[in-house]
PDB file of C-alpha atoms in Angstrom:
ATOM      1  CA  UNK O1057     125.146  56.661 -75.150  1.00 81.00           C
ATOM      2  CA  UNK O1058     128.743  55.896 -76.393  1.00 95.00           C
ATOM      3  CA  UNK O1059     130.867  52.613 -76.293  1.00 97.00           C
ATOM      4  CA  UNK O1060     134.283  53.618 -75.508  1.00 97.00           C
ATOM      5  CA  UNK O1061     135.743  49.792 -75.529  1.00 98.00           C
ATOM      6  CA  UNK O1062     133.942  46.434 -77.081  1.00 98.00           C
ATOM      7  CA  UNK O1063     135.829  42.808 -76.678  1.00 97.00           C
ATOM      8  CA  UNK O1064     134.352  40.559 -78.744  1.00 97.00           C
ATOM      9  CA  UNK O1065     134.766  37.130 -78.491  1.00 97.00           C
ATOM     10  CA  UNK O1066     138.089  37.343 -76.809  1.00 97.00           C
ATOM     11  CA  UNK O1067     140.750  34.899 -76.768  1.00 97.00           C
ATOM     12  CA  UNK O1068     144.294  34.331 -75.642  1.00 96.00           C
ATOM     13  CA  UNK O1069     146.857  31.751 -75.667  1.00 95.00           C
ATOM     14  CA  UNK O1070     150.129  30.968 -73.961  1.00 92.00           C
ATOM     15  CA  UNK O1071     152.709  28.648 -75.696  1.00 88.00           C
ATOM     16  CA  UNK O1072     152.860  26.792 -78.737  1.00 80.00           C
ATOM     17  CA  UNK O1073     149.997  22.870 -79.314  1.00 76.00           C
ATOM     18  CA  UNK O1074     150.692  20.587 -76.976  1.00 78.00           C
ATOM     19  CA  UNK O1075     151.793  22.990 -74.146  1.00 85.00           C
ATOM     20  CA  UNK O1076     149.770  25.943 -74.278  1.00 87.00           C
ATOM     21  CA  UNK O1077     147.874  27.687 -71.430  1.00 89.00           C
ATOM     22  CA  UNK O1078     144.253  29.547 -72.512  1.00 92.00           C
ATOM     23  CA  UNK O1079     144.112  31.934 -70.228  1.00 94.00           C
ATOM     24  CA  UNK O1080     140.971  34.103 -72.031  1.00 96.00           C
ATOM     25  CA  UNK O1081     138.153  32.209 -72.942  1.00 96.00           C
ATOM     26  CA  UNK O1082     135.378  33.780 -75.251  1.00 95.00           C
ATOM     27  CA  UNK O1083     134.882  37.446 -73.503  1.00 97.00           C
ATOM     28  CA  UNK O1084     132.428  39.721 -74.503  1.00 97.00           C
ATOM     29  CA  UNK O1085     132.489  43.310 -73.247  1.00 96.00           C
ATOM     30  CA  UNK O1086     131.961  46.345 -73.166  1.00 97.00           C
ATOM     31  CA  UNK O1087     131.841  49.745 -71.506  1.00 98.00           C
ATOM     32  CA  UNK O1088     130.173  53.100 -72.194  1.00 97.00           C
ATOM     33  CA  UNK O1089     131.386  56.579 -72.106  1.00 97.00           C
ATOM     34  CA  UNK O1090     131.850  57.844 -67.757  1.00 96.00           C
ATOM     35  CA  UNK O1091     131.621  53.799 -66.413  1.00 97.00           C
ATOM     36  CA  UNK O1092     133.286  53.232 -63.962  1.00 97.00           C
ATOM     37  CA  UNK O1093     134.182  49.510 -63.903  1.00 98.00           C
ATOM     38  CA  UNK O1094     136.148  47.170 -62.139  1.00 97.00           C
ATOM     39  CA  UNK O1095     137.485  43.592 -63.252  1.00 97.00           C
ATOM     40  CA  UNK O1096     138.156  40.922 -60.103  1.00 96.00           C
ATOM     41  CA  UNK O1097     138.513  37.146 -59.816  1.00 93.00           C
ATOM     42  CA  UNK O1098     141.205  34.735 -58.351  1.00 90.00           C
ATOM     43  CA  UNK O1099     145.168  34.842 -58.959  1.00 86.00           C
ATOM     44  CA  UNK O1100     145.555  33.318 -62.668  1.00 86.00           C
ATOM     45  CA  UNK O1101     141.677  33.942 -62.874  1.00 90.00           C
ATOM     46  CA  UNK O1102     143.048  36.548 -66.664  1.00 92.00           C
ATOM     47  CA  UNK O1103     142.690  40.754 -64.886  1.00 93.00           C
ATOM     48  CA  UNK O1104     146.149  41.319 -66.086  1.00 90.00           C
ATOM     49  CA  UNK O1105     146.308  39.441 -69.325  1.00 94.00           C
ATOM     50  CA  UNK O1106     143.110  40.862 -70.187  1.00 95.00           C
ATOM     51  CA  UNK O1107     144.056  44.698 -69.136  1.00 94.00           C
ATOM     52  CA  UNK O1108     146.884  44.350 -70.670  1.00 93.00           C
ATOM     53  CA  UNK O1109     145.580  43.854 -74.353  1.00 96.00           C
ATOM     54  CA  UNK O1110     142.668  46.580 -73.475  1.00 96.00           C
ATOM     55  CA  UNK O1111     145.919  48.621 -72.540  1.00 93.00           C
ATOM     56  CA  UNK O1112     147.914  47.494 -76.357  1.00 93.00           C
ATOM     57  CA  UNK O1113     150.164  46.053 -74.417  1.00 90.00           C
ATOM     58  CA  UNK O1114     149.505  42.753 -75.524  1.00 94.00           C
ATOM     59  CA  UNK O1115     148.057  41.332 -79.098  1.00 95.00           C
ATOM     60  CA  UNK O1116     144.775  38.515 -77.954  1.00 96.00           C
ATOM     61  CA  UNK O1117     144.815  35.379 -79.807  1.00 96.00           C
ATOM     62  CA  UNK O1118     141.919  35.649 -81.310  1.00 96.00           C
ATOM     63  CA  UNK O1119     138.590  38.473 -81.475  1.00 96.00           C
ATOM     64  CA  UNK O1120     138.393  41.690 -82.209  1.00 97.00           C
ATOM     65  CA  UNK O1121     138.776  45.071 -79.982  1.00 97.00           C
ATOM     66  CA  UNK O1122     137.544  48.852 -79.815  1.00 97.00           C
ATOM     67  CA  UNK O1123     137.979  51.754 -78.564  1.00 97.00           C
ATOM     68  CA  UNK O1124     137.508  54.644 -78.816  1.00 96.00           C
ATOM     69  CA  UNK O1125     135.472  53.924 -82.449  1.00 95.00           C
ATOM     70  CA  UNK O1126     138.948  52.296 -83.229  1.00 96.00           C
ATOM     71  CA  UNK O1127     139.991  49.173 -84.264  1.00 96.00           C
ATOM     72  CA  UNK O1128     143.398  48.539 -82.255  1.00 95.00           C
ATOM     73  CA  UNK O1129     144.462  44.984 -83.446  1.00 95.00           C
ATOM     74  CA  UNK O1130     144.782  46.999 -87.248  1.00 94.00           C
ATOM     75  CA  UNK O1131     147.144  48.602 -86.069  1.00 95.00           C
ATOM     76  CA  UNK O1132     150.865  48.817 -86.183  1.00 94.00           C
ATOM     77  CA  UNK O1133     153.507  50.040 -83.889  1.00 92.00           C
ATOM     78  CA  UNK O1134     153.407  53.913 -85.428  1.00 93.00           C
ATOM     79  CA  UNK O1135     149.624  53.710 -84.313  1.00 94.00           C
ATOM     80  CA  UNK O1136     149.709  52.441 -81.573  1.00 94.00           C
ATOM     81  CA  UNK O1137     151.940  54.145 -79.857  1.00 90.00           C
ATOM     82  CA  UNK O1138     149.849  57.532 -81.213  1.00 89.00           C
ATOM     83  CA  UNK O1139     146.740  56.082 -79.772  1.00 93.00           C
ATOM     84  CA  UNK O1140     148.336  55.371 -76.099  1.00 91.00           C
ATOM     85  CA  UNK O1141     149.090  58.053 -75.851  1.00 86.00           C
ATOM     86  CA  UNK O1142     145.972  60.512 -77.571  1.00 88.00           C
ATOM     87  CA  UNK O1143     143.090  57.785 -76.698  1.00 94.00           C
ATOM     88  CA  UNK O1144     144.881  55.623 -72.814  1.00 94.00           C
ATOM     89  CA  UNK O1145     145.296  56.352 -69.424  1.00 93.00           C
ATOM     90  CA  UNK O1146     147.291  54.948 -67.278  1.00 91.00           C
ATOM     91  CA  UNK O1147     147.600  54.218 -63.753  1.00 90.00           C
ATOM     92  CA  UNK O1148     150.367  51.559 -62.405  1.00 82.00           C
ATOM     93  CA  UNK O1149     150.706  50.495 -58.491  1.00 80.00           C
ATOM     94  CA  UNK O1150     154.113  51.088 -58.499  1.00 81.00           C
ATOM     95  CA  UNK O1151     153.731  55.293 -60.317  1.00 83.00           C
ATOM     96  CA  UNK O1152     155.786  55.295 -62.465  1.00 85.00           C
ATOM     97  CA  UNK O1153     156.974  58.613 -61.856  1.00 92.00           C
ATOM     98  CA  UNK O1154     160.625  60.547 -63.099  1.00 93.00           C
ATOM     99  CA  UNK O1155     162.335  62.026 -59.543  1.00 94.00           C
ATOM    100  CA  UNK O1156     163.963  64.375 -61.780  1.00 96.00           C
ATOM    101  CA  UNK O1157     160.623  65.991 -62.272  1.00 96.00           C
ATOM    102  CA  UNK O1158     158.668  68.307 -59.893  1.00 97.00           C
ATOM    103  CA  UNK O1159     154.752  67.137 -59.071  1.00 96.00           C
ATOM    104  CA  UNK O1160     153.737  69.694 -61.955  1.00 95.00           C
ATOM    105  CA  UNK O1161     156.015  68.953 -64.792  1.00 95.00           C
ATOM    106  CA  UNK O1162     155.124  64.615 -63.997  1.00 94.00           C
ATOM    107  CA  UNK O1163     151.855  65.836 -64.748  1.00 94.00           C
ATOM    108  CA  UNK O1164     153.046  67.521 -67.546  1.00 92.00           C
ATOM    109  CA  UNK O1165     154.228  65.602 -69.506  1.00 88.00           C
ATOM    110  CA  UNK O1166     151.319  64.356 -71.832  1.00 83.00           C
ATOM    111  CA  UNK O1167     150.995  67.821 -72.825  1.00 85.00           C
ATOM    112  CA  UNK O1168     153.883  68.579 -73.464  1.00 78.00           C
ATOM    113  CA  UNK O1169     154.498  66.003 -75.933  1.00 74.00           C
ATOM    114  CA  UNK O1170     151.760  67.164 -77.195  1.00 75.00           C
ATOM    115  CA  UNK O1171     152.234  70.140 -77.871  1.00 78.00           C
ATOM    116  CA  UNK O1172     149.356  71.504 -75.718  1.00 81.00           C
ATOM    117  CA  UNK O1173     149.350  75.098 -75.314  1.00 87.00           C
ATOM    118  CA  UNK O1174     150.865  76.510 -72.269  1.00 87.00           C
ATOM    119  CA  UNK O1175     147.628  78.830 -70.925  1.00 89.00           C
ATOM    120  CA  UNK O1176     146.139  75.456 -71.415  1.00 90.00           C
ATOM    121  CA  UNK O1177     148.917  73.488 -69.803  1.00 90.00           C
ATOM    122  CA  UNK O1178     148.345  75.163 -66.655  1.00 91.00           C
ATOM    123  CA  UNK O1179     144.422  75.043 -66.916  1.00 92.00           C
ATOM    124  CA  UNK O1180     144.117  71.189 -66.436  1.00 91.00           C
ATOM    125  CA  UNK O1181     146.850  71.206 -64.334  1.00 93.00           C
ATOM    126  CA  UNK O1182     145.342  73.176 -62.034  1.00 92.00           C
ATOM    127  CA  UNK O1183     141.947  71.385 -62.490  1.00 91.00           C
ATOM    128  CA  UNK O1184     143.673  68.176 -61.644  1.00 90.00           C
ATOM    129  CA  UNK O1185     145.216  68.808 -58.619  1.00 92.00           C
ATOM    130  CA  UNK O1186     142.054  70.617 -56.861  1.00 91.00           C
ATOM    131  CA  UNK O1187     140.376  67.425 -58.273  1.00 88.00           C
ATOM    132  CA  UNK O1188     143.295  65.112 -56.708  1.00 89.00           C
ATOM    133  CA  UNK O1189     144.156  67.263 -53.581  1.00 90.00           C
ATOM    134  CA  UNK O1190     147.253  67.701 -54.815  1.00 94.00           C
ATOM    135  CA  UNK O1191     147.676  71.297 -55.622  1.00 95.00           C
ATOM    136  CA  UNK O1192     150.116  72.135 -52.651  1.00 95.00           C
ATOM    137  CA  UNK O1193     152.586  69.893 -53.678  1.00 96.00           C
ATOM    138  CA  UNK O1194     153.085  70.699 -57.650  1.00 96.00           C
ATOM    139  CA  UNK O1195     156.522  72.115 -56.995  1.00 96.00           C
ATOM    140  CA  UNK O1196     157.624  69.234 -55.236  1.00 97.00           C
ATOM    141  CA  UNK O1197     160.038  66.535 -56.468  1.00 97.00           C
ATOM    142  CA  UNK O1198     158.525  62.895 -55.993  1.00 95.00           C
ATOM    143  CA  UNK O1199     161.217  61.706 -53.456  1.00 94.00           C
ATOM    144  CA  UNK O1200     159.385  64.564 -51.317  1.00 95.00           C
ATOM    145  CA  UNK O1201     156.673  63.716 -51.126  1.00 95.00           C
ATOM    146  CA  UNK O1202     154.478  60.149 -49.879  1.00 93.00           C
ATOM    147  CA  UNK O1203     153.350  57.192 -50.749  1.00 91.00           C
ATOM    148  CA  UNK O1204     149.685  58.432 -51.213  1.00 91.00           C
ATOM    149  CA  UNK O1205     150.787  61.712 -53.079  1.00 94.00           C
ATOM    150  CA  UNK O1206     152.812  59.649 -56.115  1.00 93.00           C
ATOM    151  CA  UNK O1207     150.113  57.657 -56.680  1.00 90.00           C
ATOM    152  CA  UNK O1208     147.575  60.789 -56.913  1.00 91.00           C
ATOM    153  CA  UNK O1209     150.344  62.354 -59.385  1.00 94.00           C
ATOM    154  CA  UNK O1210     150.830  59.500 -60.958  1.00 92.00           C
ATOM    155  CA  UNK O1211     146.986  59.526 -61.308  1.00 91.00           C
ATOM    156  CA  UNK O1212     146.881  63.364 -62.127  1.00 92.00           C
ATOM    157  CA  UNK O1213     148.882  62.567 -64.817  1.00 92.00           C
ATOM    158  CA  UNK O1214     147.092  59.746 -66.243  1.00 90.00           C
ATOM    159  CA  UNK O1215     143.954  61.906 -66.819  1.00 89.00           C
ATOM    160  CA  UNK O1216     145.215  65.843 -67.885  1.00 90.00           C
ATOM    161  CA  UNK O1217     145.490  64.732 -71.428  1.00 87.00           C
ATOM    162  CA  UNK O1218     141.330  64.305 -70.963  1.00 89.00           C
ATOM    163  CA  UNK O1219     141.785  60.228 -72.140  1.00 93.00           C
ATOM    164  CA  UNK O1220     139.303  58.284 -73.551  1.00 95.00           C
ATOM    165  CA  UNK O1221     139.709  55.597 -71.322  1.00 96.00           C
ATOM    166  CA  UNK O1222     141.456  55.338 -68.026  1.00 95.00           C
ATOM    167  CA  UNK O1223     143.195  52.210 -66.858  1.00 95.00           C
ATOM    168  CA  UNK O1224     144.461  51.505 -63.669  1.00 94.00           C
ATOM    169  CA  UNK O1225     145.822  48.457 -62.122  1.00 93.00           C
ATOM    170  CA  UNK O1226     145.690  47.579 -58.661  1.00 92.00           C
ATOM    171  CA  UNK O1227     145.899  51.746 -57.711  1.00 91.00           C
ATOM    172  CA  UNK O1228     145.623  51.011 -54.685  1.00 91.00           C
ATOM    173  CA  UNK O1229     147.966  48.165 -53.575  1.00 87.00           C
ATOM    174  CA  UNK O1230     150.986  49.447 -52.644  1.00 84.00           C
ATOM    175  CA  UNK O1231     149.253  51.985 -50.130  1.00 88.00           C
ATOM    176  CA  UNK O1232     148.090  52.192 -46.641  1.00 89.00           C
ATOM    177  CA  UNK O1233     144.073  52.445 -46.176  1.00 91.00           C
ATOM    178  CA  UNK O1234     144.064  55.966 -45.525  1.00 91.00           C
ATOM    179  CA  UNK O1235     145.947  57.167 -49.064  1.00 90.00           C
ATOM    180  CA  UNK O1236     143.905  54.324 -50.938  1.00 91.00           C
ATOM    181  CA  UNK O1237     141.024  55.857 -49.665  1.00 93.00           C
ATOM    182  CA  UNK O1238     141.826  59.233 -50.878  1.00 90.00           C
ATOM    183  CA  UNK O1239     142.666  57.797 -53.858  1.00 90.00           C
ATOM    184  CA  UNK O1240     139.728  55.989 -54.693  1.00 94.00           C
ATOM    185  CA  UNK O1241     137.904  59.005 -53.534  1.00 92.00           C
ATOM    186  CA  UNK O1242     140.099  60.586 -56.001  1.00 89.00           C
ATOM    187  CA  UNK O1243     138.477  58.323 -59.039  1.00 92.00           C
ATOM    188  CA  UNK O1244     134.963  58.784 -57.486  1.00 92.00           C
ATOM    189  CA  UNK O1245     134.654  62.470 -58.164  1.00 89.00           C
ATOM    190  CA  UNK O1246     136.294  62.347 -61.691  1.00 89.00           C
ATOM    191  CA  UNK O1247     134.366  59.716 -62.227  1.00 91.00           C
ATOM    192  CA  UNK O1248     131.209  61.308 -61.525  1.00 91.00           C
ATOM    193  CA  UNK O1249     132.377  65.147 -61.915  1.00 85.00           C
ATOM    194  CA  UNK O1250     133.646  64.851 -65.912  1.00 84.00           C
ATOM    195  CA  UNK O1251     132.361  61.474 -67.157  1.00 90.00           C
ATOM    196  CA  UNK O1252     135.573  60.080 -66.787  1.00 92.00           C
ATOM    197  CA  UNK O1253     134.974  56.430 -67.835  1.00 96.00           C
ATOM    198  CA  UNK O1254     137.974  53.982 -65.977  1.00 96.00           C
ATOM    199  CA  UNK O1255     138.455  50.175 -65.548  1.00 97.00           C
ATOM    200  CA  UNK O1256     139.871  48.835 -62.663  1.00 96.00           C
ATOM    201  CA  UNK O1257     141.669  45.968 -62.429  1.00 95.00           C
ATOM    202  CA  UNK O1258     141.511  45.544 -58.293  1.00 95.00           C
ATOM    203  CA  UNK O1259     141.769  41.755 -55.665  1.00 92.00           C
ATOM    204  CA  UNK O1260     140.397  44.448 -52.918  1.00 94.00           C
ATOM    205  CA  UNK O1261     136.370  44.649 -51.975  1.00 96.00           C
ATOM    206  CA  UNK O1262     136.867  48.309 -50.596  1.00 96.00           C
ATOM    207  CA  UNK O1263     138.425  49.589 -53.647  1.00 96.00           C
ATOM    208  CA  UNK O1264     136.142  47.582 -56.144  1.00 97.00           C
ATOM    209  CA  UNK O1265     132.859  48.939 -53.667  1.00 97.00           C
ATOM    210  CA  UNK O1266     133.346  52.850 -55.479  1.00 97.00           C
ATOM    211  CA  UNK O1267     132.515  51.169 -58.772  1.00 97.00           C
ATOM    212  CA  UNK O1268     129.426  51.411 -60.059  1.00 97.00           C
ATOM    213  CA  UNK O1269     129.915  48.101 -62.068  1.00 98.00           C
ATOM    214  CA  UNK O1270     132.248  45.607 -61.355  1.00 98.00           C
ATOM    215  CA  UNK O1271     132.763  42.081 -63.268  1.00 97.00           C
ATOM    216  CA  UNK O1272     134.080  38.967 -62.039  1.00 97.00           C
ATOM    217  CA  UNK O1273     136.362  36.585 -63.809  1.00 96.00           C
ATOM    218  CA  UNK O1274     137.041  32.314 -63.455  1.00 95.00           C
ATOM    219  CA  UNK O1275     139.060  30.823 -65.140  1.00 93.00           C
ATOM    220  CA  UNK O1276     139.547  33.425 -67.884  1.00 95.00           C
ATOM    221  CA  UNK O1277     135.719  33.867 -68.481  1.00 96.00           C
ATOM    222  CA  UNK O1278     133.639  36.073 -67.594  1.00 96.00           C
ATOM    223  CA  UNK O1279     131.749  34.736 -64.625  1.00 95.00           C
ATOM    224  CA  UNK O1280     129.573  37.645 -63.163  1.00 96.00           C
ATOM    225  CA  UNK O1281     128.271  41.393 -62.640  1.00 97.00           C
ATOM    226  CA  UNK O1282     127.682  43.467 -59.900  1.00 98.00           C
ATOM    227  CA  UNK O1283     125.516  46.678 -60.941  1.00 97.00           C
ATOM    228  CA  UNK O1284     125.546  48.865 -57.491  1.00 96.00           C
ATOM    229  CA  UNK O1285     123.294  51.051 -59.258  1.00 94.00           C
ATOM    230  CA  UNK O1286     121.391  54.111 -56.118  1.00 94.00           C
ATOM    231  CA  UNK O1287     122.617  51.052 -53.171  1.00 94.00           C
ATOM    232  CA  UNK O1288     125.061  52.196 -50.463  1.00 95.00           C
ATOM    233  CA  UNK O1289     128.452  51.036 -50.740  1.00 95.00           C
ATOM    234  CA  UNK O1290     128.423  48.775 -47.373  1.00 95.00           C
ATOM    235  CA  UNK O1291     125.387  47.054 -49.142  1.00 97.00           C
ATOM    236  CA  UNK O1292     127.069  47.264 -53.063  1.00 98.00           C
ATOM    237  CA  UNK O1293     130.813  45.993 -50.557  1.00 97.00           C
ATOM    238  CA  UNK O1294     129.092  42.962 -48.815  1.00 97.00           C
ATOM    239  CA  UNK O1295     128.053  41.772 -52.491  1.00 97.00           C
ATOM    240  CA  UNK O1296     131.222  41.691 -53.736  1.00 97.00           C
ATOM    241  CA  UNK O1297     131.962  39.866 -50.676  1.00 97.00           C
ATOM    242  CA  UNK O1298     129.689  37.221 -51.490  1.00 96.00           C
ATOM    243  CA  UNK O1299     130.743  36.147 -55.231  1.00 96.00           C
ATOM    244  CA  UNK O1300     134.133  37.044 -54.597  1.00 95.00           C
ATOM    245  CA  UNK O1301     133.606  34.040 -51.248  1.00 94.00           C
ATOM    246  CA  UNK O1302     132.088  32.112 -53.643  1.00 92.00           C
ATOM    247  CA  UNK O1303     134.690  32.332 -56.401  1.00 89.00           C
ATOM    248  CA  UNK O1304     137.017  31.470 -53.531  1.00 79.00           C
ATOM    249  CA  UNK O1305     138.861  34.693 -54.341  1.00 49.00           C
ATOM    250  CA  UNK O1306     141.362  36.499 -52.252  1.00 50.00           C
ATOM    251  CA  UNK O1307     140.739  39.508 -51.226  1.00 49.00           C
ATOM    252  CA  UNK O1308     140.673  42.347 -48.671  1.00 48.00           C
ATOM    253  CA  UNK O1309     137.297  42.666 -46.571  1.00 46.00           C
ATOM    254  CA  UNK O1310     138.217  45.747 -44.602  1.00 43.00           C
ATOM    255  CA  UNK O1311     135.781  48.478 -45.331  1.00 44.00           C
TER     256      UNK O1311
END
């Protein structure tokens, strides 16, 4: 099995000596190709800091990180820009779609920047649109579609370039329950059918129950992890709630 992400002894401290805050301490983590992993924990636990480091937006104070076989901490800005475009896919809570482009044009953008042939672009866009159920809105503009459709468009754009790792930051945070369920089912389908590797930060136990593995962080350290294995999602959901209760973390307990 191929290791997509490996973090060794990752630390992150903000501020200066005497007035500093340690956000992450001794993080050791591996994610294999084809995993769908959730990261959970109370507010201030270090979830977003860890995601920012993995996404190359921020750098750790200490440690080593390898993604898709490349040591990201040794790259310069130009190399990191190429790496993000070619190896990482991002799904954010606020969509980040361009209103002047149609849904299809928003999805195509990463491929156009990478100069992918037109025939290959057409095939990839149609395949992704089918996976996320948005084929019928490809000609519409973002201001003509719902929040759930915007998020599925953003997710399609994130994965159309076949990244090694998809990073999702609270992707259901701005969605109603029906739209959230639709997006999560699509991500699950993407993971199962295309073997896509997904790392999702969420505070929502319902969202996390779609993952194959959930990692919990407390006070900047890895606290516990759960594996779904062959359990029903409802059983896994209940296990997640139990850990969150022990953590004292915020969560949404609807399913």
